[in-house]
XYZ file of C-alpha atoms in Angstrom:
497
model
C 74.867 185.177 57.612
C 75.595 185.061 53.689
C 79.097 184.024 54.283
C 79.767 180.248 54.549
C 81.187 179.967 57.634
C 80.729 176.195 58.282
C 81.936 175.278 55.347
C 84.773 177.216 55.749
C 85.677 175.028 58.897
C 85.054 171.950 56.940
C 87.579 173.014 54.778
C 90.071 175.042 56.357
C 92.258 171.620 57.852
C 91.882 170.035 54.379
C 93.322 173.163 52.684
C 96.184 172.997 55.329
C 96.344 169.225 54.623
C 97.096 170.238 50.810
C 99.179 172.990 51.488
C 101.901 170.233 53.149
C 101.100 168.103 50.448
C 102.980 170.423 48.475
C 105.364 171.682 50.476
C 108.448 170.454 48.648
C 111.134 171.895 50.976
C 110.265 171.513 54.902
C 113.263 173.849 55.723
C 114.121 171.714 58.535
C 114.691 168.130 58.942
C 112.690 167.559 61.832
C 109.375 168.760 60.043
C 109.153 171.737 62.003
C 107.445 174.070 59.228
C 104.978 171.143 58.782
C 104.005 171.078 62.739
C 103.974 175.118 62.734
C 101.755 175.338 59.697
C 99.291 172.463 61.579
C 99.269 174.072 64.771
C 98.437 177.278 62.947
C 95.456 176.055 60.813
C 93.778 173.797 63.675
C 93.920 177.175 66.060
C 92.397 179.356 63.632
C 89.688 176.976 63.107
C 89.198 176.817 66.996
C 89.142 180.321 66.887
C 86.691 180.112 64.317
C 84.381 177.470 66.082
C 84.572 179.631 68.874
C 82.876 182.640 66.876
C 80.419 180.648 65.423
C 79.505 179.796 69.173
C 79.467 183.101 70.110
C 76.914 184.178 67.283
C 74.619 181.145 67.866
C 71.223 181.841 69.213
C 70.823 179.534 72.047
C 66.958 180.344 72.175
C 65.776 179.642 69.272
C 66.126 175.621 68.359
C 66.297 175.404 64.705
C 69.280 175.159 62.619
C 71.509 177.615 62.373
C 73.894 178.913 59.627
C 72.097 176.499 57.009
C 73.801 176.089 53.874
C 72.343 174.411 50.951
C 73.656 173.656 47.529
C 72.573 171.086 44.312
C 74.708 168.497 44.740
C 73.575 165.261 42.706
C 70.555 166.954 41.432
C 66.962 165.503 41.933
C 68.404 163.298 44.545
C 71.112 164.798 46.963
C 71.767 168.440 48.211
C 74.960 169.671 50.198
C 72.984 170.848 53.346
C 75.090 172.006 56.552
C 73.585 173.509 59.713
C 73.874 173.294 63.401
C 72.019 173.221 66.008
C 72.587 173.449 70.305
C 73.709 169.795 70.253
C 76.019 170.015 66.925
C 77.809 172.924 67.656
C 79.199 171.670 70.958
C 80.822 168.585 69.384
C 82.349 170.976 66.706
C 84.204 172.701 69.565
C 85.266 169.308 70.917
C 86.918 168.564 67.743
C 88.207 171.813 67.490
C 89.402 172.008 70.561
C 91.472 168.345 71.167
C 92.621 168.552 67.591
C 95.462 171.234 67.730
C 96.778 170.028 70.873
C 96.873 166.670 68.605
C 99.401 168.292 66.960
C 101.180 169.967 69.609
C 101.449 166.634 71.102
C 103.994 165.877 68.074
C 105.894 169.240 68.066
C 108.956 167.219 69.244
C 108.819 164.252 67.148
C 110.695 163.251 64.641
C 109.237 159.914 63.709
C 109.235 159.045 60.063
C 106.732 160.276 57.841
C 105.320 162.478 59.777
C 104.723 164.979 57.266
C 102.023 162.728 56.127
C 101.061 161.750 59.725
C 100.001 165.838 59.983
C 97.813 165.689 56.611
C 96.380 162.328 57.818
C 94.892 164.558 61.445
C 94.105 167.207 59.325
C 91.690 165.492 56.844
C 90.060 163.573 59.995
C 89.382 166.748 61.435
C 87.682 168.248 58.148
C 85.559 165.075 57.933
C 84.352 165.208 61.949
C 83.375 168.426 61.624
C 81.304 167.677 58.357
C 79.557 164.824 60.026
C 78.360 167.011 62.904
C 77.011 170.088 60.512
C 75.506 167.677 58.351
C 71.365 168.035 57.177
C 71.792 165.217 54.717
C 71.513 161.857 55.229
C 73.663 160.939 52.091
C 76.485 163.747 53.090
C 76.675 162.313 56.902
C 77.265 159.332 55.950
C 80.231 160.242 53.471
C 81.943 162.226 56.037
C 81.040 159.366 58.827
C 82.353 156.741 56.888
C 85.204 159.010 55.222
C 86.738 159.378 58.810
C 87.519 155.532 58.667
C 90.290 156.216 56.005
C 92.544 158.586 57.869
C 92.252 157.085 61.191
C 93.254 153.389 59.545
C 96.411 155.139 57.960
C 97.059 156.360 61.467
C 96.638 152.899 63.309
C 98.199 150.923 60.423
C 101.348 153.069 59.174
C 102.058 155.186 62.762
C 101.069 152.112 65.515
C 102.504 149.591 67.267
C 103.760 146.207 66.113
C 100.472 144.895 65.826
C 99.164 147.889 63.924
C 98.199 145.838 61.200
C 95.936 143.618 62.591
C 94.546 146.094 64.736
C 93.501 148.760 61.531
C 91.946 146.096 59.964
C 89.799 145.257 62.829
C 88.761 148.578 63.100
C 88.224 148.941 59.459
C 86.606 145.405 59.211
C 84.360 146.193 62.568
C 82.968 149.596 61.079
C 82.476 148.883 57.836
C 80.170 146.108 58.126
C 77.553 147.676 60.278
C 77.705 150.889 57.895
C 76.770 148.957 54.737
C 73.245 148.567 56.420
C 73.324 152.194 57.588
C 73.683 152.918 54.043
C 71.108 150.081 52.777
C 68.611 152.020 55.359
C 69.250 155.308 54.134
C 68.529 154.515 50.649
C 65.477 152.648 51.265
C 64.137 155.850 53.516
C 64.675 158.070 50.493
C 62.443 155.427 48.180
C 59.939 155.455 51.136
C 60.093 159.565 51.483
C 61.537 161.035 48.315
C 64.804 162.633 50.615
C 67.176 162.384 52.586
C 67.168 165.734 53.941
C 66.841 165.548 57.986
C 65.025 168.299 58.454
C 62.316 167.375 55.866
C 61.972 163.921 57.410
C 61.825 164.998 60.428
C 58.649 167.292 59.314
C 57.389 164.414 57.626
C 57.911 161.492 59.898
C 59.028 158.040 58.899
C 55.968 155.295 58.647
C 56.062 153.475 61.676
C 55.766 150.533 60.546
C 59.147 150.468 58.549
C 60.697 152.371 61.717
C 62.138 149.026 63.448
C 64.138 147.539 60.402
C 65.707 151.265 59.601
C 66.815 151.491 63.106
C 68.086 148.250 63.419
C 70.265 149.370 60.175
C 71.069 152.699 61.813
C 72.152 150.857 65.388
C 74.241 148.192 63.721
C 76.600 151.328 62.227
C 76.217 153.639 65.824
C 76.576 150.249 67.934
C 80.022 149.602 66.990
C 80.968 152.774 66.345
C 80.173 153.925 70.490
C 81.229 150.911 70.674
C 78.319 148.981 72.872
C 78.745 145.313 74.095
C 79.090 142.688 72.434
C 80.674 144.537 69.752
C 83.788 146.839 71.453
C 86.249 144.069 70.944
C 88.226 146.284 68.412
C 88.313 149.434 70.404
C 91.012 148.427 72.811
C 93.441 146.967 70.190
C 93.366 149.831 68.159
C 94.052 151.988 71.499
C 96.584 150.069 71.950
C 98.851 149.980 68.870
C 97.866 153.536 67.930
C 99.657 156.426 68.409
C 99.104 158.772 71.474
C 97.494 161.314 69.473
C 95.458 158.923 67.579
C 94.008 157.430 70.609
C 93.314 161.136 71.481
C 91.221 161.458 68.373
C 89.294 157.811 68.536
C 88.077 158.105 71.985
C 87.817 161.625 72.556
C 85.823 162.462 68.722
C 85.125 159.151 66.564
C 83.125 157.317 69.318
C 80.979 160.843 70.156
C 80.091 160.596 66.369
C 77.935 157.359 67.214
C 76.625 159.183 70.436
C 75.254 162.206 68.182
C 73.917 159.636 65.799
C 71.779 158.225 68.486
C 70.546 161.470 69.454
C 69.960 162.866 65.712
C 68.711 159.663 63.815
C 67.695 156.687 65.739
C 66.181 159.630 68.488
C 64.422 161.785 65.772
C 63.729 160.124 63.010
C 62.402 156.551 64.588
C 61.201 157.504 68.025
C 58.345 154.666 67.736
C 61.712 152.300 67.237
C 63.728 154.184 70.007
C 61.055 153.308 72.733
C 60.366 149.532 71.129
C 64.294 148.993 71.485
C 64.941 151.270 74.314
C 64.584 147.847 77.092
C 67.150 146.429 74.430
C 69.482 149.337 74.839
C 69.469 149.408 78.835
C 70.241 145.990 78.512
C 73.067 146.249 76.492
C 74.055 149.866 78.119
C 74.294 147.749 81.832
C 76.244 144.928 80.178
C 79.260 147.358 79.027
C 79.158 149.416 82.346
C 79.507 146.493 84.518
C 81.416 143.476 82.484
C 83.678 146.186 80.845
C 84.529 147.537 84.411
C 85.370 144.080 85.902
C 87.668 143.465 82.896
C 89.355 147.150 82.979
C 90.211 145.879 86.843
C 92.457 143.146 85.282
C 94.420 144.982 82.748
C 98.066 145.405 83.498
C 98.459 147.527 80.507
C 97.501 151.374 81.111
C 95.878 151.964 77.661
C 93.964 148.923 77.828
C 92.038 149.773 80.588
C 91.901 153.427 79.434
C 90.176 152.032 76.588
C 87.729 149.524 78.410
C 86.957 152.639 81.088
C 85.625 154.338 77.584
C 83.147 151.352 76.809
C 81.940 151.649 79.913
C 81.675 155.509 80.196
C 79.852 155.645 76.579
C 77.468 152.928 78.021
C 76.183 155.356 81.122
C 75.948 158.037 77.211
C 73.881 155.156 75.844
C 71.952 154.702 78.662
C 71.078 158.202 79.267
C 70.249 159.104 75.594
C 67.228 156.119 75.297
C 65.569 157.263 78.750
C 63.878 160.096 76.598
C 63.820 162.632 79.839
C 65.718 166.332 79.373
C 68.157 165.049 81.683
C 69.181 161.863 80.702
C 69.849 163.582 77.396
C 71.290 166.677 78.697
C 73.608 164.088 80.752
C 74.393 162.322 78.267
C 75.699 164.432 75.868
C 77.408 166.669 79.059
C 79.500 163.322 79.272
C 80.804 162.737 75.739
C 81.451 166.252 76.048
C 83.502 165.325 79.348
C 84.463 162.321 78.063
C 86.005 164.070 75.265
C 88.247 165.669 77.643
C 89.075 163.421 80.453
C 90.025 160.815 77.984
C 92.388 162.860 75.807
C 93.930 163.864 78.585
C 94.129 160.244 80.086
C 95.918 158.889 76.793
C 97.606 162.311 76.654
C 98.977 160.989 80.333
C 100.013 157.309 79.435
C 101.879 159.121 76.573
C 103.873 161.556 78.619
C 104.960 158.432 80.428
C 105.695 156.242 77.545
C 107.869 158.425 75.637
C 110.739 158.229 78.524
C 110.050 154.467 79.310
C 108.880 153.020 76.290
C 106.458 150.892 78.519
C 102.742 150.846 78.923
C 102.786 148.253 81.362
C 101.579 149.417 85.009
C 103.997 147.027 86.830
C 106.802 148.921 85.359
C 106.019 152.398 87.350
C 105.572 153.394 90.926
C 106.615 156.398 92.956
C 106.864 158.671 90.231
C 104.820 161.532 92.327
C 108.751 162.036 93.624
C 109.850 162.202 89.842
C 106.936 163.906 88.491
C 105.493 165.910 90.639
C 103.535 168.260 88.424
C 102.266 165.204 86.663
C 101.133 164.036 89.140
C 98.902 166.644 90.271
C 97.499 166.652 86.599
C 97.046 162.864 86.337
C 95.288 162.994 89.887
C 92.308 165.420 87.995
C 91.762 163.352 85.497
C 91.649 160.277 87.504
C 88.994 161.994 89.543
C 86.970 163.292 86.711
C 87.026 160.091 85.342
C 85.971 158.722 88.751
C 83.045 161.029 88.403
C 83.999 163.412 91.296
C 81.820 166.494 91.983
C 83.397 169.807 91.084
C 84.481 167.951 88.024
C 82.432 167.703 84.468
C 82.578 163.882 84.550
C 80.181 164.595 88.139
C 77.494 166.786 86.074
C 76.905 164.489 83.143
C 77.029 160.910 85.537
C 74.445 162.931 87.713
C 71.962 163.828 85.239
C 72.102 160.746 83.516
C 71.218 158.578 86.910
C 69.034 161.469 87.374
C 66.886 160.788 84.218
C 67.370 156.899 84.378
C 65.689 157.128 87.773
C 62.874 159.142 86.682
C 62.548 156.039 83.901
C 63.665 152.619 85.700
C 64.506 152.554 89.258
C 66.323 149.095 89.042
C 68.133 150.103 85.747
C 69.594 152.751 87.205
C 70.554 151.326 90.994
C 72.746 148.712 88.741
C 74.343 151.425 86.326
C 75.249 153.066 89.856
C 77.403 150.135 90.698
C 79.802 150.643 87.718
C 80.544 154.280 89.300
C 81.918 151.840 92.290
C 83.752 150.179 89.876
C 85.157 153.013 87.990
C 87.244 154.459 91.290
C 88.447 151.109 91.665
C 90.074 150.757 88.464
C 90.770 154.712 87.861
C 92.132 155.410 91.654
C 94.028 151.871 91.414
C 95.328 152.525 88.567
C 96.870 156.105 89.943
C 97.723 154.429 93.043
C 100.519 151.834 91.504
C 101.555 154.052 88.834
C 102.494 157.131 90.828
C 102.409 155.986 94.640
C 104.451 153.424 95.986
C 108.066 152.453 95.977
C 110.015 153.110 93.754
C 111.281 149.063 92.106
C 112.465 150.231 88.195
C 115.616 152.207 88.918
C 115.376 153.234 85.441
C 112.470 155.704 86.602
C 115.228 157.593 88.415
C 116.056 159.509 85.618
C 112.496 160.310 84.210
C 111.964 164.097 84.045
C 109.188 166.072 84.483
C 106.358 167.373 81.914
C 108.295 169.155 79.285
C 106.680 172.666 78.297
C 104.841 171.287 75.456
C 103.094 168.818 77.657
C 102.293 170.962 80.485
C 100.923 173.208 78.139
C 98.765 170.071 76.703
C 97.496 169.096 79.716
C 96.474 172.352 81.478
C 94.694 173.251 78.063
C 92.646 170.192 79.539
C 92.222 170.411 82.934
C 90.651 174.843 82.604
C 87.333 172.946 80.955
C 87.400 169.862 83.041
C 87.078 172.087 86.525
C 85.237 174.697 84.852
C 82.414 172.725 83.254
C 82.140 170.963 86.617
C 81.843 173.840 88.832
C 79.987 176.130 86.252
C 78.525 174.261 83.458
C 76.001 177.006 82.397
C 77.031 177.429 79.042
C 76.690 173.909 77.914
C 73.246 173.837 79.432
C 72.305 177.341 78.142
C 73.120 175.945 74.512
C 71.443 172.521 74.520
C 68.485 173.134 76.527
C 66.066 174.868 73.038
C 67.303 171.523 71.060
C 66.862 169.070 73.383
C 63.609 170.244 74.355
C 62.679 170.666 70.733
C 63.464 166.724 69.837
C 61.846 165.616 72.966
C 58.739 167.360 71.989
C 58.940 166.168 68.502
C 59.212 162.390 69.949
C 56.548 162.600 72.418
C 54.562 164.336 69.502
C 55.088 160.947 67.050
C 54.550 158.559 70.000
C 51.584 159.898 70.766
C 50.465 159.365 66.552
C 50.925 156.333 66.707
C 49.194 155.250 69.612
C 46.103 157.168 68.292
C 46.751 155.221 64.988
């Protein structure tokens, strides 16, 4: 289509950002034009997303909607495009990011005019980083998501916000200086860093270990993978509900698709050198990160540890190279996506009336709370991996293809499942079972409109992409079978070379 639709939901937020930015009077004191104005620009682009969906040709597996513009001439273009895998994590971010902001409709914290333009400018970047054909303009908006989300952890968090945003910062930053050392020294080595032009002309395999080396030290700490997830729960922890939503349920997805789009196809003789590397380190964070979630006593904590180890079963299924470890995999960032916004979403609900994250301090609430309950129940089992949930369909495949690859890989990845309902269905158990000890909880109320809203919103694609997930199959199934053919195709090069 001659219009430029994807760049129009690049920009869309940022233009909303920048209308607030200038919105002298609020008309309220409570920031309510602010909040209306957000909601309203992060639905239309959902709306938006949703049409672009609906006009994409799952058959054919090429990108779609390509845009292309000059840029730094001779040397970088603006290329967008998407393709069955991109356009899925667009809805994701689409999708959690206006119930971001709904999650704030009754706030009045300080600043929080500027905590709406700070969301809104993450959500511009996100979407850029998933459209992107450019090696040079994914890595701006990849590494331009860092700014917005450390002004969230380090202005909105807790008390040790501070610390924690630097971390993060610190963390990220490092292993994206080689990213961007690798992606200038593949466009001295190929004269661009368009993707789809290196992917036509394939990188020399012989420099393919160092640039993905480069490229995993950015997308390892990013998913995060063991040994280097040590930041991920303290920023959890001191950030605010809704940017925990946006860190676990869209920043650490970005890393997943960069496995799939660069370290997959652009170094496949790399991805199968490294891949016993990967398992290793993939088995490490499901197992050692589920022990440790088992021993947290505060609920975000081992929300956050539960996403190491989920995103290591992602990590595991993307380097087995089979159609369904990939289709698994990214069916559970997808899932992930949800179950996790909805779990932090969840600990939220709860803090705001207690002002405590700490499990000991709850029990019995299913008297309280009932509808809460109920909701918190199926996202605890779709976090558990139940079937009839989406968290079942992407686990399943992703055994399913590490089977097919390495029989004793994937009997140990099966014991963190084991491990998962212990932490997930003991966590549910103390928090709202048992006797009720804190008097205090006596006056706790039930999910206010707002949240029920939030969480329902949540739960339709949770249960629907576990009993049906047709659509998400229908619209991955021409890519991935396109990049596993292209891999296989390079392999098999350089084993004839």
């Amino acid at each position: 289509m001659n219009f430029p639709i994807l760049t129009s939901i690049i920009l869309l937020p940022s233009l909303g950002a920048l209308f607030l930015l200038f919105l002298k009077n609020d008309f309220s004191n409570d920031y309510k034009s602010s909040k209306y104005i957000s909601i309203f620009v992060t639905f239309l682009n959902f709306l938006i997303s949703l049409y672009i969906w609906y006009l994409f040709d799952t058959s054919n597996p090429d990108f779609q909607f390509v845009e292309e513009r000059e840029w730094l001439k001779g040397f970088v273009n603006y290329k967008i495009g998407i393709d069955g895998i991109s356009i899925l994590f667009i809805l994701l971010t689409t999708f959690i990011t206006p119930l971001c902001i709904i999650s704030v409709i009754n706030t009045t914290k300080e600043r929080l005019k500027e905590f709406l333009i700070a969301i809104l400018i993450m959500e511009s970047l996100m979407i850029g980083a998933f459209c992107s054909l450019d090696l040079v303009i994914f890595y701006l908006f990849f590494e331009g998501g860092l700014i917005p989300m450390f002004l969230i952890i380090g202005i909105w968090g807790g008390a040790r916000r501070v610390y924690s945003a630097f971390k993060f910062f610190l963390f990220t930053l490092f292993g994206s200086i080689l990213m961007l050392v690798a992606i200038i020294s593949i466009y001295w080595l190929n004269g661009t860093t368009d993707i789809v032009k290196l992917y036509e002309l394939s990188i020399d395999s012989k420099y393919q270990n160092l640039l993905w080396l480069a490229f995993f030290s950015s997308f390892a700490v990013k998913t995060p993978m063991w040994p280097v997830h040590t930041w991920l729960p303290d920023a959890h922890v001191e950030a605010p509900t809704a940017g925990s939503v946006l860190l676990a349920a869209i920043l650490l997805k970005m890393a997943g698709y960069g496995f799939i789009r660069f370290s997959i196809g652009l170094f496949p003789v790399a991805s199968d050198f490294f891949t016993p590397l990967i398992y290793i380190l993939s088995l490490i964070a499901i197992i050692y990160t589920s022990l440790v979630a088992l021993m947290q006593e505060d609920m975000k904590k081992l929300i956050a540890y539960s996403s190491v180890a989920h995103m290591g079963f992602v990590t595991l299924g993307i380097f087995t190279n089979t159609t369904h470890g990939l289709e698994g995999s990214i069916i559970q960032m997808i899932s992930h996506g949800l179950v996790s916004a909805a779990l932090f979403f969840c600990v939220g609900v709860v803090y705001d009336r207690v002002h405590s994250r700490i499990i000991s301090t709850y029990g019995g609430l299913v008297s309280m709370m009932p509808k809460y309950a109920v909701l918190f129940m199926i996202f605890t089992l779709a976090a558990v991996g139940l079937p009839g949930t989406s968290g079942f369909v992407g686990e399943f495949l992703i055994l399913l293809g590490t089977f097919h690859d390495n029989f004793l890989v994937a009997t140990i990845a099966s014991i963190g499942i084991i491990l998962a309902a212990a932490y997930m269905l003991w966590l549910y158990k103390r928090v709202i079972f048992g006797k009720l000890v804190n008097k205090e909880l006596l006056k706790i109320k039930d999910l206010k409109n707002f949240e029920l809203i939030i969480l329902i919103f949540l739960a339709i694609p949770t249960l629907l992409f576990g009993f049906y997930p047709e659509p998400l199959f229908n619209t991955i199934e021409s890519s991935i079978k396109s990049l596993l053919e292209m891999y296989n195709y390079n392999l098999s090069l350089n084993i004839n070379n």
